[in-house]
Coordinates of C-alpha atoms in Angstrom, one line a residue:
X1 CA 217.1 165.5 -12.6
X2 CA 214.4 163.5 -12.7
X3 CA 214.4 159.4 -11.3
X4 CA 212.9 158.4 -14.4
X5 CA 216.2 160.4 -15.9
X6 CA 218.4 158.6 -13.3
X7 CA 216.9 155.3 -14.0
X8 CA 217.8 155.9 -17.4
X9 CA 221.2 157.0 -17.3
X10 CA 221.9 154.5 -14.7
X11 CA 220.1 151.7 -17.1
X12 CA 222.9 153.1 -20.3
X13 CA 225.7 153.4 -18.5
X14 CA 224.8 149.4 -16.9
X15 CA 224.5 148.3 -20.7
X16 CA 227.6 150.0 -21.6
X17 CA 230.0 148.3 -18.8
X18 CA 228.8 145.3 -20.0
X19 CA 229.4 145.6 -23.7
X20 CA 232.5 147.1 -22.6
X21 CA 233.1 143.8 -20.5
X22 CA 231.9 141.3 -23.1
X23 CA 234.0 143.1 -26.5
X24 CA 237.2 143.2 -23.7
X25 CA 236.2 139.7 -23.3
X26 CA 235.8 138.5 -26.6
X27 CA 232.3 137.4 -25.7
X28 CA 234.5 134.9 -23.9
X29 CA 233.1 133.8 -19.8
X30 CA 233.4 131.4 -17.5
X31 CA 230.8 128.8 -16.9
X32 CA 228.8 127.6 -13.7
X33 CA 229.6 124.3 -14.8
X34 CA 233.0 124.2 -15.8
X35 CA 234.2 122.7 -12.5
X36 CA 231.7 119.6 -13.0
X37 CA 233.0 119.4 -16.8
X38 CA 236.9 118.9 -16.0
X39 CA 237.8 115.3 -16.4
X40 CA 237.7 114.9 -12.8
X41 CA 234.3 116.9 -12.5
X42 CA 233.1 113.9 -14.7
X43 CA 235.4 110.9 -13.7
X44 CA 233.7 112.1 -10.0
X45 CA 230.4 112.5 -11.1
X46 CA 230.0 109.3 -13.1
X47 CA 231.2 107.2 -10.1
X48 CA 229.1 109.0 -7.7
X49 CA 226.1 108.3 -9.6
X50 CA 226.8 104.5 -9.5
X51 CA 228.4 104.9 -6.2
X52 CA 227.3 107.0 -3.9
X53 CA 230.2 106.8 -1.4
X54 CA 233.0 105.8 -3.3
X55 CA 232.0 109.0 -5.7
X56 CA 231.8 111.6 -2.7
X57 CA 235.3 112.3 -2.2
X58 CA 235.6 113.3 -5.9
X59 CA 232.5 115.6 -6.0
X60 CA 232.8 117.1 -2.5
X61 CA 236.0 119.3 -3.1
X62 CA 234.5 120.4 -6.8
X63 CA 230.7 121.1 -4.7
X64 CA 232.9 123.1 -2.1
X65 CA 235.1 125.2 -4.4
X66 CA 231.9 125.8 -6.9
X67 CA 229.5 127.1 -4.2
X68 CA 232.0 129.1 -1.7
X69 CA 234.8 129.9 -4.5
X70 CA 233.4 130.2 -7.7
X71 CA 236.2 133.2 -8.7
X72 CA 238.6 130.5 -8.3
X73 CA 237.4 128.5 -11.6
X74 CA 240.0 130.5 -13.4
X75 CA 242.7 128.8 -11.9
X76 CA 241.2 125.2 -13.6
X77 CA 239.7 126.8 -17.0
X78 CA 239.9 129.2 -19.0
X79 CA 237.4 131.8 -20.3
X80 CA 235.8 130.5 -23.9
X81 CA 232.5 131.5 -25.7
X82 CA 229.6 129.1 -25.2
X83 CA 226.9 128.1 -27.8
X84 CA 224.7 128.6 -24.8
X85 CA 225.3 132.5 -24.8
X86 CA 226.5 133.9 -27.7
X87 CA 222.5 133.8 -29.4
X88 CA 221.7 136.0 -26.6
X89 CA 224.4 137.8 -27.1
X90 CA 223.6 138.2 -30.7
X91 CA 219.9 139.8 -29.7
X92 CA 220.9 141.5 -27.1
X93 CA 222.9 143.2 -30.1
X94 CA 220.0 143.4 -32.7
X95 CA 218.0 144.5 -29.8
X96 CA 220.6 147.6 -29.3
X97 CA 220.7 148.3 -33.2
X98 CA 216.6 148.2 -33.3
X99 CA 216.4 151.2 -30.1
X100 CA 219.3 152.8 -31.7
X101 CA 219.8 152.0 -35.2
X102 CA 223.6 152.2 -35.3
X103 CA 224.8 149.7 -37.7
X104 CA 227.5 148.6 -35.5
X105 CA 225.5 146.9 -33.3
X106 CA 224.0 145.2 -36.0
X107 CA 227.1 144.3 -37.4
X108 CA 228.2 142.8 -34.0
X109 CA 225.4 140.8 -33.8
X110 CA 225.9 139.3 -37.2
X111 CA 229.3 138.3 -36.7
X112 CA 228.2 136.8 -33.4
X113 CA 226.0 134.9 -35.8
X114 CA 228.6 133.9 -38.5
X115 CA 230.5 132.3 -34.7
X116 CA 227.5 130.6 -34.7
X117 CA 227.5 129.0 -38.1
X118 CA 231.2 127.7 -37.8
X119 CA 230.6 126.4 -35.0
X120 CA 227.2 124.6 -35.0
X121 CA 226.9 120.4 -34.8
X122 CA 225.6 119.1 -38.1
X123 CA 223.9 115.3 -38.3
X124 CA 221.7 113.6 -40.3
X125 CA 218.7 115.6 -38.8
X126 CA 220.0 118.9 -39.1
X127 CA 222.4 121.4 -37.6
X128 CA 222.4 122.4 -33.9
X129 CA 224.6 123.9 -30.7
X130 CA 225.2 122.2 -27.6
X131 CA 227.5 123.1 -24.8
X132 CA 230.9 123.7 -24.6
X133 CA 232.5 121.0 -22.8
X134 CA 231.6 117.2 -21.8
X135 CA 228.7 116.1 -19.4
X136 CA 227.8 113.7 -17.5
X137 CA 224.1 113.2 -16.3
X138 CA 222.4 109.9 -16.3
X139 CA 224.6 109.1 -19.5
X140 CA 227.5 110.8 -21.0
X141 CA 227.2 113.5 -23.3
X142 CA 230.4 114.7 -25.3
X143 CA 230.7 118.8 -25.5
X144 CA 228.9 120.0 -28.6
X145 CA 226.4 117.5 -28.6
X146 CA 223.4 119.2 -30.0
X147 CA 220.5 120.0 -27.4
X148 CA 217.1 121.3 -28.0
X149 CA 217.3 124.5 -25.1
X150 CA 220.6 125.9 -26.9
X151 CA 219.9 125.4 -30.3
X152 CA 216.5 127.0 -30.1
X153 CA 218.1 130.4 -28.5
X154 CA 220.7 130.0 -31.7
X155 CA 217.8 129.3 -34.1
X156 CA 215.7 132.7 -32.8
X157 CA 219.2 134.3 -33.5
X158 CA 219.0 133.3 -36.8
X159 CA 215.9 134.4 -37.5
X160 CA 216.3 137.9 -36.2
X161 CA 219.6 137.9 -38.2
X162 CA 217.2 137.2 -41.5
X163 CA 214.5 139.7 -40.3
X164 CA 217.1 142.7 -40.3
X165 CA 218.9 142.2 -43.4
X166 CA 216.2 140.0 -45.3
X167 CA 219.6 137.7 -46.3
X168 CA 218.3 134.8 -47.0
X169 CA 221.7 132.5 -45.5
X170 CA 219.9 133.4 -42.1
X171 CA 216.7 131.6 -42.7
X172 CA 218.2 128.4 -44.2
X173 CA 220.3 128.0 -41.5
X174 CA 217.5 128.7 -38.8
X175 CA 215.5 125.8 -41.1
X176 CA 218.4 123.1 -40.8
X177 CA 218.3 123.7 -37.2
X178 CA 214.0 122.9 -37.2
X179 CA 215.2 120.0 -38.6
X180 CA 217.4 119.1 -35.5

């Protein structure tokens, strides 16, 4: 066998355990931020940022058990699907159907993409995705608040979904979000 052969086959069967992973998963994951989104992870956060040291007893254990135990978020969350990945999901999908053409990847990408829809933010200016759970940075920011970085990865989604089935539901929602 060639390399380029092993590369190959070692480049399939990577895709594969991760399809495998995210279908057993139901496109479901932790998140790097969970930790800092639990009530406490915010309560802590908030305080710290007005006060440094009556904040850093709250945020030291979370900064601990995030960097050196990251495996052990599972004891605090649960797994759910983010805004934030499930566009990517969706082209890694269309991607897969385009190199392929089996219609079940496209098929998994659209309903990635109807996810999407029921669960998008609308407002006065538009429709858009924001992340999954509460936030606190220099002000607080409720979970599902739309933001520009995850609502552009869902609105390229939407596009692709409209550029392989020419439906036209696709590009109307992919508009609304311009509007966001």
């Amino acid at each position: 066998a060639s390399v380029h052969g092993d590369k190959v086959t070692e480049f399939r069967d990577s895709t594969m355990a991760l399809l495998h992973w995210l279908e057993a998963n139901n496109h479901a994951s932790y998140d790097r931020f969970d930790l800092w989104a639990s009530k406490p992870g915010v309560w802590g956060k908030r305080l710290f940022g007005r006060h440094k040291l009556l904040g850093l007893p709250l945020v030291a254990p979370i900064f601990v058990i995030d960097t050196f135990f990251p495996r052990s978020r599972r004891f605090f969350v649960k797994k759910a699907r983010s805004a934030e990945a499930i566009p990517r999901i969706a082209m890694g999908y269309f991607r897969l159907y385009e190199m392929q053409g089996n219609h079940l990847y496209l098929e998994r990408g659209l309903q990635l993409l109807r996810w999407l829809e029921e669960n998008a933010s609308h407002s006065a200016h538009g429709i858009g995705w924001g992340l999954r759970f509460d936030w606190q940075a220099k002000e607080f920011v409720p979970r599902t608040t739309p933001c520009v970085t995850v609502t552009s990865h869902s609105t390229e989604a939407f596009l692709e979904g409209f550029r392989l089935t020419g439906e036209e539901k696709y590009r109307q929602i992919a508009l609304k979000s311009a509007d966001f």
